[in-house]
């Protein structure tokens, strides 16, 4: 069964009670007002050309005409995204991180889709997920870890998903989107982008405006399943921690999250996943935290004070 057949089957078979989202239509994405806002964001973010070689500076003089043509093509479903350009950036930890950069006009289309879809979709996502979201970020993630430690959850599964963006399964992602999005034309549009992103039905482009919300959506079922099992998880994209009360629980939590990820075609990175106990240092999102030595009122109070002190030093956005 193809990706197309899978999500169409899911879209048409779903009962109304499972619809998590009734929001944007293709008309919301293709409105000139939305496209103009999307262009302003793409221009402000700068960035280089995609596979077509056209730069922001080269597109700018003809942008009104280009946006009108883009709107017409999107609405008529004749729009075809350009090939992406592959590039690499150096990572602070060493090595290189691959980027897949869409054409400027395709970044405008994807940003318009994000503007239309994000508000309602974001409101329904798990509180566990703190990356790429409105009003959330690293400060909130670190504060959540500190708060859990203050409750005596001092055994931590420090985890990372192996090659996450490269291994997202298109078929499963489109099946998920068919539950969240009610306009079938938007689903066909997203599928066009996915086909330029990955190889053999997998992967989303790191560097594409639409990818962060797709990446969060793909892990939403894992967030919910872990919460159902009673685990306290704090996730920032593919980097996450599960905070537990003792070593046995930490081992159980790791097995649960491995199982849930396996169901989505994903796996933990064994080189970056470990269990951190009391008294050790936990490094999460570049922040080094000392895990309280033991449970009890004093340890709880110290962790709580540490969280309050840390929050006062960072911006809220």
PDB file of C-alpha atoms in Angstrom:
ATOM      1  CA  UNK A   1       0.000   0.000   0.000  1.00  0.00           C
ATOM      2  CA  UNK A   2       1.418   3.419  -0.970  1.00  0.00           C
ATOM      3  CA  UNK A   3       1.687   6.481   1.279  1.00  0.00           C
ATOM      4  CA  UNK A   4      -1.140   8.033  -0.756  1.00  0.00           C
ATOM      5  CA  UNK A   5      -3.462   5.055  -0.260  1.00  0.00           C
ATOM      6  CA  UNK A   6      -2.667   4.776   3.453  1.00  0.00           C
ATOM      7  CA  UNK A   7      -3.539   8.328   4.458  1.00  0.00           C
ATOM      8  CA  UNK A   8      -6.561   8.530   2.155  1.00  0.00           C
ATOM      9  CA  UNK A   9      -7.898   5.368   3.749  1.00  0.00           C
ATOM     10  CA  UNK A  10      -7.304   6.797   7.229  1.00  0.00           C
ATOM     11  CA  UNK A  11      -8.848  10.136   6.275  1.00  0.00           C
ATOM     12  CA  UNK A  12     -12.049   8.666   4.866  1.00  0.00           C
ATOM     13  CA  UNK A  13     -12.518   5.932   7.458  1.00  0.00           C
ATOM     14  CA  UNK A  14     -12.078   8.069  10.570  1.00  0.00           C
ATOM     15  CA  UNK A  15     -15.183   8.579  12.714  1.00  0.00           C
ATOM     16  CA  UNK A  16     -15.965  12.160  13.636  1.00  0.00           C
ATOM     17  CA  UNK A  17     -15.249  11.492  17.291  1.00  0.00           C
ATOM     18  CA  UNK A  18     -11.523  10.998  16.598  1.00  0.00           C
ATOM     19  CA  UNK A  19     -11.110  14.326  14.856  1.00  0.00           C
ATOM     20  CA  UNK A  20      -8.669  16.244  16.990  1.00  0.00           C
ATOM     21  CA  UNK A  21      -8.635  19.333  14.802  1.00  0.00           C
ATOM     22  CA  UNK A  22     -11.086  21.327  12.747  1.00  0.00           C
ATOM     23  CA  UNK A  23      -9.222  24.349  11.515  1.00  0.00           C
ATOM     24  CA  UNK A  24      -7.424  25.762   8.521  1.00  0.00           C
ATOM     25  CA  UNK A  25      -8.397  25.230   4.921  1.00  0.00           C
ATOM     26  CA  UNK A  26      -6.255  25.579   1.819  1.00  0.00           C
ATOM     27  CA  UNK A  27      -7.836  29.005   1.289  1.00  0.00           C
ATOM     28  CA  UNK A  28      -6.319  30.168   4.592  1.00  0.00           C
ATOM     29  CA  UNK A  29      -2.870  29.183   3.341  1.00  0.00           C
ATOM     30  CA  UNK A  30      -3.270  30.682  -0.127  1.00  0.00           C
ATOM     31  CA  UNK A  31      -4.628  34.066   0.918  1.00  0.00           C
ATOM     32  CA  UNK A  32      -2.326  36.877  -0.213  1.00  0.00           C
ATOM     33  CA  UNK A  33      -2.304  38.255   3.333  1.00  0.00           C
ATOM     34  CA  UNK A  34      -0.965  34.981   4.734  1.00  0.00           C
ATOM     35  CA  UNK A  35       1.559  34.610   1.917  1.00  0.00           C
ATOM     36  CA  UNK A  36       2.781  38.189   2.432  1.00  0.00           C
ATOM     37  CA  UNK A  37       3.337  37.521   6.145  1.00  0.00           C
ATOM     38  CA  UNK A  38       5.112  34.295   5.244  1.00  0.00           C
ATOM     39  CA  UNK A  39       7.386  36.180   2.829  1.00  0.00           C
ATOM     40  CA  UNK A  40       8.255  38.717   5.529  1.00  0.00           C
ATOM     41  CA  UNK A  41       9.265  35.907   7.873  1.00  0.00           C
ATOM     42  CA  UNK A  42      11.335  34.103   5.266  1.00  0.00           C
ATOM     43  CA  UNK A  43      13.096  37.336   4.330  1.00  0.00           C
ATOM     44  CA  UNK A  44      13.787  38.149   7.998  1.00  0.00           C
ATOM     45  CA  UNK A  45      15.237  34.679   8.574  1.00  0.00           C
ATOM     46  CA  UNK A  46      17.550  35.188   5.598  1.00  0.00           C
ATOM     47  CA  UNK A  47      19.133  31.924   4.495  1.00  0.00           C
ATOM     48  CA  UNK A  48      20.455  30.814   1.150  1.00  0.00           C
ATOM     49  CA  UNK A  49      18.803  29.534  -1.997  1.00  0.00           C
ATOM     50  CA  UNK A  50      17.306  26.105  -2.471  1.00  0.00           C
ATOM     51  CA  UNK A  51      17.754  23.723  -5.343  1.00  0.00           C
ATOM     52  CA  UNK A  52      16.614  26.290  -7.922  1.00  0.00           C
ATOM     53  CA  UNK A  53      19.461  28.659  -7.004  1.00  0.00           C
ATOM     54  CA  UNK A  54      17.161  31.688  -6.574  1.00  0.00           C
ATOM     55  CA  UNK A  55      18.136  33.930  -3.636  1.00  0.00           C
ATOM     56  CA  UNK A  56      15.905  36.115  -1.469  1.00  0.00           C
ATOM     57  CA  UNK A  57      17.435  39.223  -3.052  1.00  0.00           C
ATOM     58  CA  UNK A  58      16.658  37.951  -6.545  1.00  0.00           C
ATOM     59  CA  UNK A  59      13.061  37.112  -5.661  1.00  0.00           C
ATOM     60  CA  UNK A  60      12.311  40.368  -3.809  1.00  0.00           C
ATOM     61  CA  UNK A  61      11.782  42.724  -6.808  1.00  0.00           C
ATOM     62  CA  UNK A  62       9.070  40.451  -8.262  1.00  0.00           C
ATOM     63  CA  UNK A  63       7.599  39.268  -4.982  1.00  0.00           C
ATOM     64  CA  UNK A  64       4.048  40.568  -5.486  1.00  0.00           C
ATOM     65  CA  UNK A  65       3.735  38.811  -8.824  1.00  0.00           C
ATOM     66  CA  UNK A  66       5.422  35.689  -7.403  1.00  0.00           C
ATOM     67  CA  UNK A  67       3.015  35.528  -4.461  1.00  0.00           C
ATOM     68  CA  UNK A  68       0.005  35.878  -6.747  1.00  0.00           C
ATOM     69  CA  UNK A  69       1.313  33.051  -8.944  1.00  0.00           C
ATOM     70  CA  UNK A  70       2.050  30.930  -5.879  1.00  0.00           C
ATOM     71  CA  UNK A  71      -1.454  31.502  -4.516  1.00  0.00           C
ATOM     72  CA  UNK A  72      -3.035  30.502  -7.813  1.00  0.00           C
ATOM     73  CA  UNK A  73      -0.887  27.373  -8.166  1.00  0.00           C
ATOM     74  CA  UNK A  74      -1.489  26.249  -4.586  1.00  0.00           C
ATOM     75  CA  UNK A  75      -5.234  26.707  -4.875  1.00  0.00           C
ATOM     76  CA  UNK A  76      -5.407  24.931  -8.235  1.00  0.00           C
ATOM     77  CA  UNK A  77      -3.141  22.178  -6.852  1.00  0.00           C
ATOM     78  CA  UNK A  78      -0.743  22.624  -9.771  1.00  0.00           C
ATOM     79  CA  UNK A  79       2.042  23.797  -7.457  1.00  0.00           C
ATOM     80  CA  UNK A  80       5.230  21.718  -7.640  1.00  0.00           C
ATOM     81  CA  UNK A  81       8.014  22.269  -5.098  1.00  0.00           C
ATOM     82  CA  UNK A  82      11.585  22.576  -6.323  1.00  0.00           C
ATOM     83  CA  UNK A  83      14.356  20.220  -5.382  1.00  0.00           C
ATOM     84  CA  UNK A  84      15.968  20.927  -2.040  1.00  0.00           C
ATOM     85  CA  UNK A  85      19.620  21.898  -1.638  1.00  0.00           C
ATOM     86  CA  UNK A  86      21.707  19.821   0.727  1.00  0.00           C
ATOM     87  CA  UNK A  87      24.250  21.531   2.958  1.00  0.00           C
ATOM     88  CA  UNK A  88      26.120  20.884   6.195  1.00  0.00           C
ATOM     89  CA  UNK A  89      26.806  22.959   9.304  1.00  0.00           C
ATOM     90  CA  UNK A  90      29.346  22.225  12.011  1.00  0.00           C
ATOM     91  CA  UNK A  91      28.012  20.987  15.359  1.00  0.00           C
ATOM     92  CA  UNK A  92      29.390  22.305  18.639  1.00  0.00           C
ATOM     93  CA  UNK A  93      29.986  18.710  19.744  1.00  0.00           C
ATOM     94  CA  UNK A  94      31.966  17.961  16.601  1.00  0.00           C
ATOM     95  CA  UNK A  95      31.017  16.549  13.230  1.00  0.00           C
ATOM     96  CA  UNK A  96      28.541  18.056  10.799  1.00  0.00           C
ATOM     97  CA  UNK A  97      24.758  18.341  10.798  1.00  0.00           C
ATOM     98  CA  UNK A  98      23.018  17.894   7.434  1.00  0.00           C
ATOM     99  CA  UNK A  99      20.538  20.539   6.302  1.00  0.00           C
ATOM    100  CA  UNK A 100      18.003  20.271   3.497  1.00  0.00           C
ATOM    101  CA  UNK A 101      17.116  23.722   2.232  1.00  0.00           C
ATOM    102  CA  UNK A 102      13.963  24.266   0.140  1.00  0.00           C
ATOM    103  CA  UNK A 103      13.755  26.977  -2.490  1.00  0.00           C
ATOM    104  CA  UNK A 104      12.868  30.430  -1.172  1.00  0.00           C
ATOM    105  CA  UNK A 105       9.396  30.364  -2.756  1.00  0.00           C
ATOM    106  CA  UNK A 106       8.785  26.913  -1.264  1.00  0.00           C
ATOM    107  CA  UNK A 107       9.844  28.226   2.153  1.00  0.00           C
ATOM    108  CA  UNK A 108       7.207  30.933   1.720  1.00  0.00           C
ATOM    109  CA  UNK A 109       4.539  28.311   0.943  1.00  0.00           C
ATOM    110  CA  UNK A 110       5.567  26.182   3.923  1.00  0.00           C
ATOM    111  CA  UNK A 111       5.631  29.178   6.261  1.00  0.00           C
ATOM    112  CA  UNK A 112       2.130  30.116   5.093  1.00  0.00           C
ATOM    113  CA  UNK A 113       0.981  26.586   5.899  1.00  0.00           C
ATOM    114  CA  UNK A 114       2.604  26.855   9.318  1.00  0.00           C
ATOM    115  CA  UNK A 115       0.883  30.189  10.006  1.00  0.00           C
ATOM    116  CA  UNK A 116      -2.495  28.696   9.154  1.00  0.00           C
ATOM    117  CA  UNK A 117      -2.101  25.338  10.897  1.00  0.00           C
ATOM    118  CA  UNK A 118       0.019  26.008  13.958  1.00  0.00           C
ATOM    119  CA  UNK A 119      -2.284  27.860  16.394  1.00  0.00           C
ATOM    120  CA  UNK A 120      -5.003  25.200  16.642  1.00  0.00           C
ATOM    121  CA  UNK A 121      -2.635  22.244  16.318  1.00  0.00           C
ATOM    122  CA  UNK A 122      -0.230  23.587  18.915  1.00  0.00           C
ATOM    123  CA  UNK A 123      -3.042  24.058  21.415  1.00  0.00           C
ATOM    124  CA  UNK A 124      -3.793  20.326  21.264  1.00  0.00           C
ATOM    125  CA  UNK A 125      -0.251  19.028  21.586  1.00  0.00           C
ATOM    126  CA  UNK A 126       1.156  17.528  24.761  1.00  0.00           C
ATOM    127  CA  UNK A 127       2.581  19.716  27.522  1.00  0.00           C
ATOM    128  CA  UNK A 128       5.532  17.310  27.480  1.00  0.00           C
ATOM    129  CA  UNK A 129       6.714  18.744  24.154  1.00  0.00           C
ATOM    130  CA  UNK A 130       8.618  22.025  24.537  1.00  0.00           C
ATOM    131  CA  UNK A 131      10.504  22.570  21.264  1.00  0.00           C
ATOM    132  CA  UNK A 132       9.394  24.742  18.344  1.00  0.00           C
ATOM    133  CA  UNK A 133       6.225  25.840  20.107  1.00  0.00           C
ATOM    134  CA  UNK A 134       4.522  29.131  20.889  1.00  0.00           C
ATOM    135  CA  UNK A 135       5.692  30.466  24.267  1.00  0.00           C
ATOM    136  CA  UNK A 136       7.824  27.394  24.994  1.00  0.00           C
ATOM    137  CA  UNK A 137      11.502  26.618  24.680  1.00  0.00           C
ATOM    138  CA  UNK A 138      14.677  25.724  26.530  1.00  0.00           C
ATOM    139  CA  UNK A 139      13.879  27.763  29.684  1.00  0.00           C
ATOM    140  CA  UNK A 140      10.560  25.990  30.164  1.00  0.00           C
ATOM    141  CA  UNK A 141      12.171  22.585  29.523  1.00  0.00           C
ATOM    142  CA  UNK A 142      14.896  23.128  32.119  1.00  0.00           C
ATOM    143  CA  UNK A 143      12.358  24.476  34.618  1.00  0.00           C
ATOM    144  CA  UNK A 144      10.225  21.362  34.125  1.00  0.00           C
ATOM    145  CA  UNK A 145      13.216  19.123  34.875  1.00  0.00           C
ATOM    146  CA  UNK A 146      14.022  21.123  38.022  1.00  0.00           C
ATOM    147  CA  UNK A 147      10.414  20.906  39.164  1.00  0.00           C
ATOM    148  CA  UNK A 148      10.377  17.120  38.722  1.00  0.00           C
ATOM    149  CA  UNK A 149      13.604  16.812  40.696  1.00  0.00           C
ATOM    150  CA  UNK A 150      11.997  18.903  43.423  1.00  0.00           C
ATOM    151  CA  UNK A 151       9.304  16.234  43.657  1.00  0.00           C
ATOM    152  CA  UNK A 152      11.910  13.550  44.303  1.00  0.00           C
ATOM    153  CA  UNK A 153      12.248  12.248  40.735  1.00  0.00           C
ATOM    154  CA  UNK A 154      16.026  11.957  40.910  1.00  0.00           C
ATOM    155  CA  UNK A 155      16.659   8.986  38.592  1.00  0.00           C
ATOM    156  CA  UNK A 156      16.695  10.152  34.989  1.00  0.00           C
ATOM    157  CA  UNK A 157      16.589   8.494  31.603  1.00  0.00           C
ATOM    158  CA  UNK A 158      18.676  10.889  29.491  1.00  0.00           C
ATOM    159  CA  UNK A 159      17.740   9.960  25.917  1.00  0.00           C
ATOM    160  CA  UNK A 160      18.175  10.901  22.295  1.00  0.00           C
ATOM    161  CA  UNK A 161      16.447   9.483  19.210  1.00  0.00           C
ATOM    162  CA  UNK A 162      18.811   8.124  16.596  1.00  0.00           C
ATOM    163  CA  UNK A 163      18.780  10.126  13.335  1.00  0.00           C
ATOM    164  CA  UNK A 164      15.277  11.338  14.162  1.00  0.00           C
ATOM    165  CA  UNK A 165      14.566  13.766  11.329  1.00  0.00           C
ATOM    166  CA  UNK A 166      16.012  11.345   8.775  1.00  0.00           C
ATOM    167  CA  UNK A 167      13.909   8.369   9.908  1.00  0.00           C
ATOM    168  CA  UNK A 168      10.407   9.828  10.255  1.00  0.00           C
ATOM    169  CA  UNK A 169       8.185   7.450   8.310  1.00  0.00           C
ATOM    170  CA  UNK A 170       6.104   9.308   5.721  1.00  0.00           C
ATOM    171  CA  UNK A 171       3.309   6.758   5.692  1.00  0.00           C
ATOM    172  CA  UNK A 172       2.787   6.983   9.453  1.00  0.00           C
ATOM    173  CA  UNK A 173       3.147  10.766   9.467  1.00  0.00           C
ATOM    174  CA  UNK A 174       0.505  11.183   6.755  1.00  0.00           C
ATOM    175  CA  UNK A 175      -1.825   8.806   8.617  1.00  0.00           C
ATOM    176  CA  UNK A 176      -1.415  10.979  11.714  1.00  0.00           C
ATOM    177  CA  UNK A 177      -2.014  14.176   9.750  1.00  0.00           C
ATOM    178  CA  UNK A 178      -5.241  12.715   8.352  1.00  0.00           C
ATOM    179  CA  UNK A 179      -6.583  12.813  11.924  1.00  0.00           C
ATOM    180  CA  UNK A 180      -5.413  16.352  12.649  1.00  0.00           C
ATOM    181  CA  UNK A 181      -6.227  18.085   9.351  1.00  0.00           C
ATOM    182  CA  UNK A 182      -9.711  18.199   7.862  1.00  0.00           C
ATOM    183  CA  UNK A 183      -8.866  19.634   4.423  1.00  0.00           C
ATOM    184  CA  UNK A 184      -7.692  16.834   2.148  1.00  0.00           C
ATOM    185  CA  UNK A 185      -6.049  19.356  -0.177  1.00  0.00           C
ATOM    186  CA  UNK A 186      -3.624  20.355   2.589  1.00  0.00           C
ATOM    187  CA  UNK A 187      -2.686  16.711   3.047  1.00  0.00           C
ATOM    188  CA  UNK A 188      -1.861  16.441  -0.641  1.00  0.00           C
ATOM    189  CA  UNK A 189       0.258  19.593  -0.346  1.00  0.00           C
ATOM    190  CA  UNK A 190       2.241  18.242   2.612  1.00  0.00           C
ATOM    191  CA  UNK A 191       2.822  14.982   0.750  1.00  0.00           C
ATOM    192  CA  UNK A 192       4.381  16.933  -2.128  1.00  0.00           C
ATOM    193  CA  UNK A 193       6.868  18.467   0.299  1.00  0.00           C
ATOM    194  CA  UNK A 194       7.633  15.132   1.940  1.00  0.00           C
ATOM    195  CA  UNK A 195       8.500  13.626  -1.418  1.00  0.00           C
ATOM    196  CA  UNK A 196      11.212  16.268  -1.898  1.00  0.00           C
ATOM    197  CA  UNK A 197      12.526  15.817   1.662  1.00  0.00           C
ATOM    198  CA  UNK A 198      13.437  12.198   2.209  1.00  0.00           C
ATOM    199  CA  UNK A 199      14.621   9.001   0.655  1.00  0.00           C
ATOM    200  CA  UNK A 200      12.517   5.841   0.321  1.00  0.00           C
ATOM    201  CA  UNK A 201       9.541   7.239   2.185  1.00  0.00           C
ATOM    202  CA  UNK A 202      11.410   8.538   5.222  1.00  0.00           C
ATOM    203  CA  UNK A 203      12.750  11.820   6.560  1.00  0.00           C
ATOM    204  CA  UNK A 204      11.793  15.459   6.924  1.00  0.00           C
ATOM    205  CA  UNK A 205      14.104  18.300   5.983  1.00  0.00           C
ATOM    206  CA  UNK A 206      16.053  20.013   8.735  1.00  0.00           C
ATOM    207  CA  UNK A 207      15.953  23.543   7.379  1.00  0.00           C
ATOM    208  CA  UNK A 208      12.362  23.493   6.096  1.00  0.00           C
ATOM    209  CA  UNK A 209       9.831  25.754   7.892  1.00  0.00           C
ATOM    210  CA  UNK A 210       7.156  23.048   8.020  1.00  0.00           C
ATOM    211  CA  UNK A 211       9.427  20.363   9.516  1.00  0.00           C
ATOM    212  CA  UNK A 212       9.344  21.360  13.226  1.00  0.00           C
ATOM    213  CA  UNK A 213       5.570  21.033  13.559  1.00  0.00           C
ATOM    214  CA  UNK A 214       5.650  17.745  11.631  1.00  0.00           C
ATOM    215  CA  UNK A 215       8.418  16.459  13.909  1.00  0.00           C
ATOM    216  CA  UNK A 216       6.426  17.368  17.027  1.00  0.00           C
ATOM    217  CA  UNK A 217       3.259  15.824  15.632  1.00  0.00           C
ATOM    218  CA  UNK A 218       5.039  12.552  14.866  1.00  0.00           C
ATOM    219  CA  UNK A 219       6.086  12.131  18.510  1.00  0.00           C
ATOM    220  CA  UNK A 220       2.760  13.266  19.956  1.00  0.00           C
ATOM    221  CA  UNK A 221       1.504   9.650  20.377  1.00  0.00           C
ATOM    222  CA  UNK A 222       4.710   8.776  22.265  1.00  0.00           C
ATOM    223  CA  UNK A 223       4.172  11.762  24.559  1.00  0.00           C
ATOM    224  CA  UNK A 224       0.626  10.619  25.276  1.00  0.00           C
ATOM    225  CA  UNK A 225       1.555   6.966  25.796  1.00  0.00           C
ATOM    226  CA  UNK A 226       4.326   7.840  28.245  1.00  0.00           C
ATOM    227  CA  UNK A 227       1.915  10.055  30.184  1.00  0.00           C
ATOM    228  CA  UNK A 228      -0.662   7.254  30.225  1.00  0.00           C
ATOM    229  CA  UNK A 229       1.959   4.961  31.744  1.00  0.00           C
ATOM    230  CA  UNK A 230       2.508   7.520  34.489  1.00  0.00           C
ATOM    231  CA  UNK A 231       5.980   8.681  33.447  1.00  0.00           C
ATOM    232  CA  UNK A 232       7.185  12.270  33.753  1.00  0.00           C
ATOM    233  CA  UNK A 233       8.845  13.165  30.462  1.00  0.00           C
ATOM    234  CA  UNK A 234      10.305  16.450  29.253  1.00  0.00           C
ATOM    235  CA  UNK A 235      10.954  16.480  25.509  1.00  0.00           C
ATOM    236  CA  UNK A 236      12.699  18.998  23.301  1.00  0.00           C
ATOM    237  CA  UNK A 237      12.349  17.601  19.757  1.00  0.00           C
ATOM    238  CA  UNK A 238      14.378  14.371  19.673  1.00  0.00           C
ATOM    239  CA  UNK A 239      16.228  15.150  22.920  1.00  0.00           C
ATOM    240  CA  UNK A 240      14.318  14.174  26.058  1.00  0.00           C
ATOM    241  CA  UNK A 241      14.499  13.005  29.660  1.00  0.00           C
ATOM    242  CA  UNK A 242      12.203  10.773  31.697  1.00  0.00           C
ATOM    243  CA  UNK A 243      12.354  11.524  35.421  1.00  0.00           C
ATOM    244  CA  UNK A 244      11.613   8.721  37.871  1.00  0.00           C
ATOM    245  CA  UNK A 245      11.821   7.984  41.591  1.00  0.00           C
ATOM    246  CA  UNK A 246      14.296   5.092  41.588  1.00  0.00           C
ATOM    247  CA  UNK A 247      16.644   3.013  39.452  1.00  0.00           C
ATOM    248  CA  UNK A 248      14.067   0.278  38.817  1.00  0.00           C
ATOM    249  CA  UNK A 249      11.532   2.786  37.520  1.00  0.00           C
ATOM    250  CA  UNK A 250      14.183   4.391  35.299  1.00  0.00           C
ATOM    251  CA  UNK A 251      14.921   1.011  33.714  1.00  0.00           C
ATOM    252  CA  UNK A 252      11.194   0.361  33.182  1.00  0.00           C
ATOM    253  CA  UNK A 253      10.670   3.816  31.686  1.00  0.00           C
ATOM    254  CA  UNK A 254      13.521   3.273  29.226  1.00  0.00           C
ATOM    255  CA  UNK A 255      11.993  -0.005  28.081  1.00  0.00           C
ATOM    256  CA  UNK A 256       8.582   1.638  27.642  1.00  0.00           C
ATOM    257  CA  UNK A 257       9.882   4.525  25.569  1.00  0.00           C
ATOM    258  CA  UNK A 258      11.976   2.139  23.446  1.00  0.00           C
ATOM    259  CA  UNK A 259       8.843   0.106  22.753  1.00  0.00           C
ATOM    260  CA  UNK A 260       6.722   3.131  21.865  1.00  0.00           C
ATOM    261  CA  UNK A 261       9.422   4.549  19.578  1.00  0.00           C
ATOM    262  CA  UNK A 262       9.830   1.177  17.861  1.00  0.00           C
ATOM    263  CA  UNK A 263       6.149   1.316  16.979  1.00  0.00           C
ATOM    264  CA  UNK A 264       6.877   4.501  15.034  1.00  0.00           C
ATOM    265  CA  UNK A 265       9.922   3.100  13.249  1.00  0.00           C
ATOM    266  CA  UNK A 266      12.331   4.945  15.565  1.00  0.00           C
ATOM    267  CA  UNK A 267      15.104   3.906  17.948  1.00  0.00           C
ATOM    268  CA  UNK A 268      17.108   5.403  20.797  1.00  0.00           C
ATOM    269  CA  UNK A 269      20.673   6.450  20.111  1.00  0.00           C
ATOM    270  CA  UNK A 270      22.702   4.093  22.334  1.00  0.00           C
ATOM    271  CA  UNK A 271      25.678   6.457  22.366  1.00  0.00           C
ATOM    272  CA  UNK A 272      23.605   9.329  23.757  1.00  0.00           C
ATOM    273  CA  UNK A 273      21.157   7.470  25.997  1.00  0.00           C
ATOM    274  CA  UNK A 274      21.909   6.606  29.632  1.00  0.00           C
ATOM    275  CA  UNK A 275      20.421   6.492  33.118  1.00  0.00           C
ATOM    276  CA  UNK A 276      21.637   9.241  35.440  1.00  0.00           C
ATOM    277  CA  UNK A 277      21.364   8.667  39.174  1.00  0.00           C
ATOM    278  CA  UNK A 278      21.399  10.932  42.241  1.00  0.00           C
ATOM    279  CA  UNK A 279      24.610  12.906  42.763  1.00  0.00           C
ATOM    280  CA  UNK A 280      25.588  12.779  39.077  1.00  0.00           C
ATOM    281  CA  UNK A 281      25.550  15.607  36.572  1.00  0.00           C
ATOM    282  CA  UNK A 282      22.763  15.753  34.006  1.00  0.00           C
ATOM    283  CA  UNK A 283      23.444  17.756  30.848  1.00  0.00           C
ATOM    284  CA  UNK A 284      20.220  18.614  29.062  1.00  0.00           C
ATOM    285  CA  UNK A 285      19.926  21.127  26.215  1.00  0.00           C
ATOM    286  CA  UNK A 286      23.398  22.429  26.993  1.00  0.00           C
ATOM    287  CA  UNK A 287      22.586  23.098  30.661  1.00  0.00           C
ATOM    288  CA  UNK A 288      24.487  21.153  33.339  1.00  0.00           C
ATOM    289  CA  UNK A 289      22.394  20.273  36.388  1.00  0.00           C
ATOM    290  CA  UNK A 290      23.470  18.503  39.569  1.00  0.00           C
ATOM    291  CA  UNK A 291      20.931  15.809  40.380  1.00  0.00           C
ATOM    292  CA  UNK A 292      19.919  15.901  44.084  1.00  0.00           C
ATOM    293  CA  UNK A 293      21.680  13.189  46.113  1.00  0.00           C
ATOM    294  CA  UNK A 294      18.587  11.806  47.797  1.00  0.00           C
ATOM    295  CA  UNK A 295      14.869  12.189  48.209  1.00  0.00           C
ATOM    296  CA  UNK A 296      13.416  14.027  51.159  1.00  0.00           C
ATOM    297  CA  UNK A 297      12.346  17.546  52.152  1.00  0.00           C
ATOM    298  CA  UNK A 298      15.845  19.044  52.037  1.00  0.00           C
ATOM    299  CA  UNK A 299      16.600  17.670  48.580  1.00  0.00           C
ATOM    300  CA  UNK A 300      13.179  18.781  47.334  1.00  0.00           C
ATOM    301  CA  UNK A 301      13.612  22.284  48.726  1.00  0.00           C
ATOM    302  CA  UNK A 302      17.093  22.654  47.207  1.00  0.00           C
ATOM    303  CA  UNK A 303      15.929  21.514  43.763  1.00  0.00           C
ATOM    304  CA  UNK A 304      12.970  23.878  43.940  1.00  0.00           C
ATOM    305  CA  UNK A 305      15.213  26.790  44.884  1.00  0.00           C
ATOM    306  CA  UNK A 306      17.613  25.920  42.045  1.00  0.00           C
ATOM    307  CA  UNK A 307      14.726  25.970  39.565  1.00  0.00           C
ATOM    308  CA  UNK A 308      13.522  29.386  40.790  1.00  0.00           C
ATOM    309  CA  UNK A 309      17.026  30.850  40.661  1.00  0.00           C
ATOM    310  CA  UNK A 310      17.609  29.500  37.152  1.00  0.00           C
ATOM    311  CA  UNK A 311      14.314  30.827  35.762  1.00  0.00           C
ATOM    312  CA  UNK A 312      15.169  34.333  36.976  1.00  0.00           C
ATOM    313  CA  UNK A 313      18.255  34.340  34.746  1.00  0.00           C
ATOM    314  CA  UNK A 314      16.582  33.436  31.434  1.00  0.00           C
ATOM    315  CA  UNK A 315      14.012  35.083  29.154  1.00  0.00           C
ATOM    316  CA  UNK A 316      10.465  33.763  29.236  1.00  0.00           C
ATOM    317  CA  UNK A 317      10.065  33.305  25.468  1.00  0.00           C
TER     318      UNK A 317
END
